[in-house]
Coordinates of C-alpha atoms in Angstrom, one line a residue:
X30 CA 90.3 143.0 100.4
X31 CA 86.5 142.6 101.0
X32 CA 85.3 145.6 99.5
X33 CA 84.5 144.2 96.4
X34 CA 82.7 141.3 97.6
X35 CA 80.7 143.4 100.2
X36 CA 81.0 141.0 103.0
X37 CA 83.8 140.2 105.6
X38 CA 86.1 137.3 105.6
X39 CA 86.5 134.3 107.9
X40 CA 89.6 132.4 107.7
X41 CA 90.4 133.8 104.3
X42 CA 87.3 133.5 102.7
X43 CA 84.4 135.9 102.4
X44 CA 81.3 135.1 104.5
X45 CA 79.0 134.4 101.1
X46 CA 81.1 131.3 101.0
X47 CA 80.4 130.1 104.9
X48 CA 77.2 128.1 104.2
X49 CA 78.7 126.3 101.1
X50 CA 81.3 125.2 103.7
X51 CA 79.2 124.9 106.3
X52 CA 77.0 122.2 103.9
X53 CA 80.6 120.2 103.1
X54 CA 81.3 120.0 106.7
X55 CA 77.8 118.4 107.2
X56 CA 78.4 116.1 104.6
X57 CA 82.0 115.5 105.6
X58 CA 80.2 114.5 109.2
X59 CA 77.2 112.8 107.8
X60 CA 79.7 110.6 105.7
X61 CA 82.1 109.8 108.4
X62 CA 79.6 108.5 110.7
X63 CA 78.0 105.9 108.1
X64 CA 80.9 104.9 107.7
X65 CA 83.0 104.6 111.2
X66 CA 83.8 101.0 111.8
X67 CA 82.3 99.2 114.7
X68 CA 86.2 98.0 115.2
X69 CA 89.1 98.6 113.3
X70 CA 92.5 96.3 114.1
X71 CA 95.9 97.8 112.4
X72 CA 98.1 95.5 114.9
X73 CA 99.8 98.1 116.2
X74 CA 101.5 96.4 119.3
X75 CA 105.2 95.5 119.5
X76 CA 106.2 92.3 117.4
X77 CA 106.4 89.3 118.8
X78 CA 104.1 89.7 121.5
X79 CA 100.7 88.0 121.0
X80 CA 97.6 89.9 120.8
X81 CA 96.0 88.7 124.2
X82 CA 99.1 90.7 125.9
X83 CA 97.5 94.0 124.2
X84 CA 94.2 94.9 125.6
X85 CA 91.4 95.2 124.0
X86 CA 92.6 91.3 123.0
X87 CA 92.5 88.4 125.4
X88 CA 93.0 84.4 124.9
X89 CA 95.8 82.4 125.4
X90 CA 99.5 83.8 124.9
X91 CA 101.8 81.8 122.6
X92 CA 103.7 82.1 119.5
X93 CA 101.1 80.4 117.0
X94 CA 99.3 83.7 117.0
X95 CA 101.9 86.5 117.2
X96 CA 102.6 90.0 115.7
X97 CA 104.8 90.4 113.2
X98 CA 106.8 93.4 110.9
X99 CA 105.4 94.4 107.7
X100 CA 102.2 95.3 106.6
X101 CA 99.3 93.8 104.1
X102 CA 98.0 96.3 101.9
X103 CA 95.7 96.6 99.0
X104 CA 95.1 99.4 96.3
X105 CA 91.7 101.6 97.3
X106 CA 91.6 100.3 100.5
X107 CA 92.4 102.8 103.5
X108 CA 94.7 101.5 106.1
X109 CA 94.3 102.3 109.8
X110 CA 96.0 105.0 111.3
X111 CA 98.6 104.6 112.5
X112 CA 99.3 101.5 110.3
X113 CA 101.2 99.3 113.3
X114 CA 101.8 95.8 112.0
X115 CA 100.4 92.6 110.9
X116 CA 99.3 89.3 112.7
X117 CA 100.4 85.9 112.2
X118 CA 98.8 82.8 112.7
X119 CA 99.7 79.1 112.3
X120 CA 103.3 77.1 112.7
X121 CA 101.9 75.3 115.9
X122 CA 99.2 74.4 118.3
X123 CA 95.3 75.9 117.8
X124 CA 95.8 79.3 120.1
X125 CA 93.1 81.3 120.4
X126 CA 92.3 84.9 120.6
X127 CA 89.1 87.2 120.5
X128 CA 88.8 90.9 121.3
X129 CA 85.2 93.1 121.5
X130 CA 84.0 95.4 118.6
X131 CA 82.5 98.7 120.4
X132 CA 78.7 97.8 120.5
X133 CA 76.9 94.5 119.7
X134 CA 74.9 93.9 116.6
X135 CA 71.6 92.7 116.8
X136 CA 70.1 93.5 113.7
X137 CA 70.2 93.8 110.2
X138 CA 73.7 92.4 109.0
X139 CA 77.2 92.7 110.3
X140 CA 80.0 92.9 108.2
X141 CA 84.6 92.0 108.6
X142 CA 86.7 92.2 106.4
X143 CA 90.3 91.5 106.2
X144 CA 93.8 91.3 104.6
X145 CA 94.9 87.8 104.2
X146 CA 97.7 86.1 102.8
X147 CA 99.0 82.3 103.1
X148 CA 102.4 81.9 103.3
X149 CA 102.4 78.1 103.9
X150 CA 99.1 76.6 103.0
X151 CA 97.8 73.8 105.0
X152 CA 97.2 70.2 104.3
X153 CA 93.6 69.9 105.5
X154 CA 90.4 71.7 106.8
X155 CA 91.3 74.0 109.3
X156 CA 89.3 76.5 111.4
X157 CA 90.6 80.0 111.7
X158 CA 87.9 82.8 112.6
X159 CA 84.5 83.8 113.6
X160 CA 82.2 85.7 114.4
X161 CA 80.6 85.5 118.2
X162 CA 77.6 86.3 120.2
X163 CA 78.5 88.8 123.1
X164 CA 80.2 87.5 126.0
X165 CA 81.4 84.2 123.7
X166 CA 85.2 83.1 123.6
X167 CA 85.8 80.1 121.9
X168 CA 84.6 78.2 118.7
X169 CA 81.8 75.8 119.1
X170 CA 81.2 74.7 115.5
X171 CA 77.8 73.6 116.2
X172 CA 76.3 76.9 117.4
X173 CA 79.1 79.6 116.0
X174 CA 77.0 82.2 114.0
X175 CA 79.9 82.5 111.2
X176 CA 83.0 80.5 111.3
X177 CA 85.8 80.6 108.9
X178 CA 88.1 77.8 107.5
X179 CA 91.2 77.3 105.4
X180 CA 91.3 74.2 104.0
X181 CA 93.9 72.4 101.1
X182 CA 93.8 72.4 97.1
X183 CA 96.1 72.4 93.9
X184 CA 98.4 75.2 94.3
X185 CA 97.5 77.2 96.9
X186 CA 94.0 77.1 99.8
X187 CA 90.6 77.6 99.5
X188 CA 88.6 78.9 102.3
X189 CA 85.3 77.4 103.2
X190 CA 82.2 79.0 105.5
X191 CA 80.0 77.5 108.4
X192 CA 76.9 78.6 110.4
X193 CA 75.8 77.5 113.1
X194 CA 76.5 73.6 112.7
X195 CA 75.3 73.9 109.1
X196 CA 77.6 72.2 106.4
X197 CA 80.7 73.9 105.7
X198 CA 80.8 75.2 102.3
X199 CA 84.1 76.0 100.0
X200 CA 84.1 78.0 97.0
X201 CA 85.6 80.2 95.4
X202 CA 89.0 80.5 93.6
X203 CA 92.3 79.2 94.8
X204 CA 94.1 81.4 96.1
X205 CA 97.8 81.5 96.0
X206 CA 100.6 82.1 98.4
X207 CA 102.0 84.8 98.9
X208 CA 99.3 86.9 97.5
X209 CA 97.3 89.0 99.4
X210 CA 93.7 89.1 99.2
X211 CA 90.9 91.2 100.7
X212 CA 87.9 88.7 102.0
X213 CA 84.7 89.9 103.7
X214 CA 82.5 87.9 106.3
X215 CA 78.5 88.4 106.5
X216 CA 75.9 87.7 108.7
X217 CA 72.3 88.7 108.4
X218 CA 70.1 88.8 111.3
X219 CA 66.8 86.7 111.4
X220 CA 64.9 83.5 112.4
X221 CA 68.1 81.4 111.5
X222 CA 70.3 84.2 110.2
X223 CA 72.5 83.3 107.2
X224 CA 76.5 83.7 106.8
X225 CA 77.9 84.6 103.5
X226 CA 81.8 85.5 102.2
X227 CA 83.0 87.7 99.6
X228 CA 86.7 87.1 97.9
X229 CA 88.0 90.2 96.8
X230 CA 85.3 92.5 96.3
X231 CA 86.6 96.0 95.1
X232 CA 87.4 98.1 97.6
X233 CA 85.1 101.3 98.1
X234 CA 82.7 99.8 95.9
X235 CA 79.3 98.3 95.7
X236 CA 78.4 95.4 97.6
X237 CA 78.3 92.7 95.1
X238 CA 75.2 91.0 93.7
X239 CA 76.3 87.6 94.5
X240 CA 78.4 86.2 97.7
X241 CA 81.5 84.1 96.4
X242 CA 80.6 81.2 98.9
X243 CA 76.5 81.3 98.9
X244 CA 74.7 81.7 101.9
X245 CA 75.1 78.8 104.6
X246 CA 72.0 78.6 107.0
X247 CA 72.2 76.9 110.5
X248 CA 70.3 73.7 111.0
X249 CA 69.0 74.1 114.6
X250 CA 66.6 77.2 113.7
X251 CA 68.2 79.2 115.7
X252 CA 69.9 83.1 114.7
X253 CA 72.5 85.0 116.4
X254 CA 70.6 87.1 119.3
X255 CA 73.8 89.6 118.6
X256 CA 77.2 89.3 117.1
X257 CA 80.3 91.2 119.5
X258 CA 83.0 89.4 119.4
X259 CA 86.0 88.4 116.9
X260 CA 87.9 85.4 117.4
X261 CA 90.6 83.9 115.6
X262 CA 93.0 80.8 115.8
X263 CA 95.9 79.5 114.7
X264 CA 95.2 76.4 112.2
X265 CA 97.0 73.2 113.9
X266 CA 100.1 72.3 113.4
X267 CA 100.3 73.4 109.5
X268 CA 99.5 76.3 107.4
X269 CA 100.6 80.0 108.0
X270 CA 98.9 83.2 107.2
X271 CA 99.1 87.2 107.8
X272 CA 95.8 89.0 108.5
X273 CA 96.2 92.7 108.8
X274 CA 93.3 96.0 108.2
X275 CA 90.5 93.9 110.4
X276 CA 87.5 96.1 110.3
X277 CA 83.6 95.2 111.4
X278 CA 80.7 97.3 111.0
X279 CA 77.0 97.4 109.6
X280 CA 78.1 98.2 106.3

């Protein structure tokens, strides 16, 4: 079968084709490691247990933050493999939760995103995530490099964007119930770093020009030495929302 091509044949396919594939693999590899995730959360733990009973997680165990069946998803955007579940927090006191991504970032900018989608909006502000310095588990509004809230409006919730005891900012559209929407946290690294969130950016493409809510700098001068660790908490007593497809990395 080779004797016209003058060469033999690996796998199938005559060796005048091996460094063509040989480049695609390279790029295949080159790709996937620019873009690995420096965590990835699909929730695939058995529902109704809560996340701090399935390590890598931690916090306090109780039904205000608790998986759930079904799944969030979004067209373009990859889901994790396997798929697993979704998470629910709200309908009760302020539980918290917070699990490590593999390696601390300490430079340049950090990015996590998520599925989210309200299924009972709250009545007020409310503080539901962040984004931690290595070895932190709980939310001090004052010194919390990027900490995410939920707060009321006409028809649906807004969310609204802290940094390090600088003023929360909201912006934004409303967003509805019982729509889901793709948001994405970030934090760049320096003097007194500066948190920004993007409301449904398109998946797999470009970083936008312009963050939804604008930066928010810290007023105590003082940046995130790293950022390790993702914690979420169940808004208090009202409001109710899915997250699902958590991924962090540096781009």
């Amino acid at each position: 079968p080779d004797a016209s091509v003058g060469g033999t044949f690996i796998d199938g396919k005559p060796n005048a084709f091996r460094p063509v594939a040989a480049a695609c693999l390279l790029l295949v590899v080159i790709q996937h490691a620019q873009a690995a995730p420096l965590m990835e959360e699909g929730f695939n733990y058995p529902v109704g247990t809560s996340p701090a009973a399935n390590p890598p997680w931690s916090g306090s165990a109780g039904s205000s933050v608790a998986v759930v069946s079904g799944n969030l998803t979004l067209t373009n955007l990859a889901a994790t493999v396997p798929a697993g579940n979704m998470l629910q927090i709200g309908g009760g006191t302020g539980q918290p939760v917070h699990r490590d991504f593999t390696n601390a970032i300490t430079g340049g900018a950090a990015y996590c995103a998520t599925l989210i989608r309200c299924t009972q909006p709250p009545t007020n502000s409310q503080f539901i995530a962040a984004l931690l310095p290595a070895g932190s588990t709980s939310h001090n509004r004052d010194t919390d490099p990027v900490a995410l809230s939920v707060t009321s409006a006409t028809n649906g919730y807004r969310l609204s964007l802290s940094s390090a005891g600088g003023d929360s900012r909201s912006g934004g559209p409303v967003l509805t119930t019982n729509s889901t929407h793709i948001i994405v946290l970030k934090y760049v690294f320096g003097f007194t770093g500066r948190a920004s969130l993007y409301v449904d950016p398109i998946p797999g493409g470009v970083e936008p020009s312009s963050a939804t809510i604008a930066p928010e700098q810290g007023d105590d001068g003082t940046g995130a030495a790293n950022l390790q660790v993702l914690l979420l908490q169940a808004p208090v007593g009202q409001g109710i929302f899915n997250l699902d497809t958590i991924r962090v990395g540096t781009n």
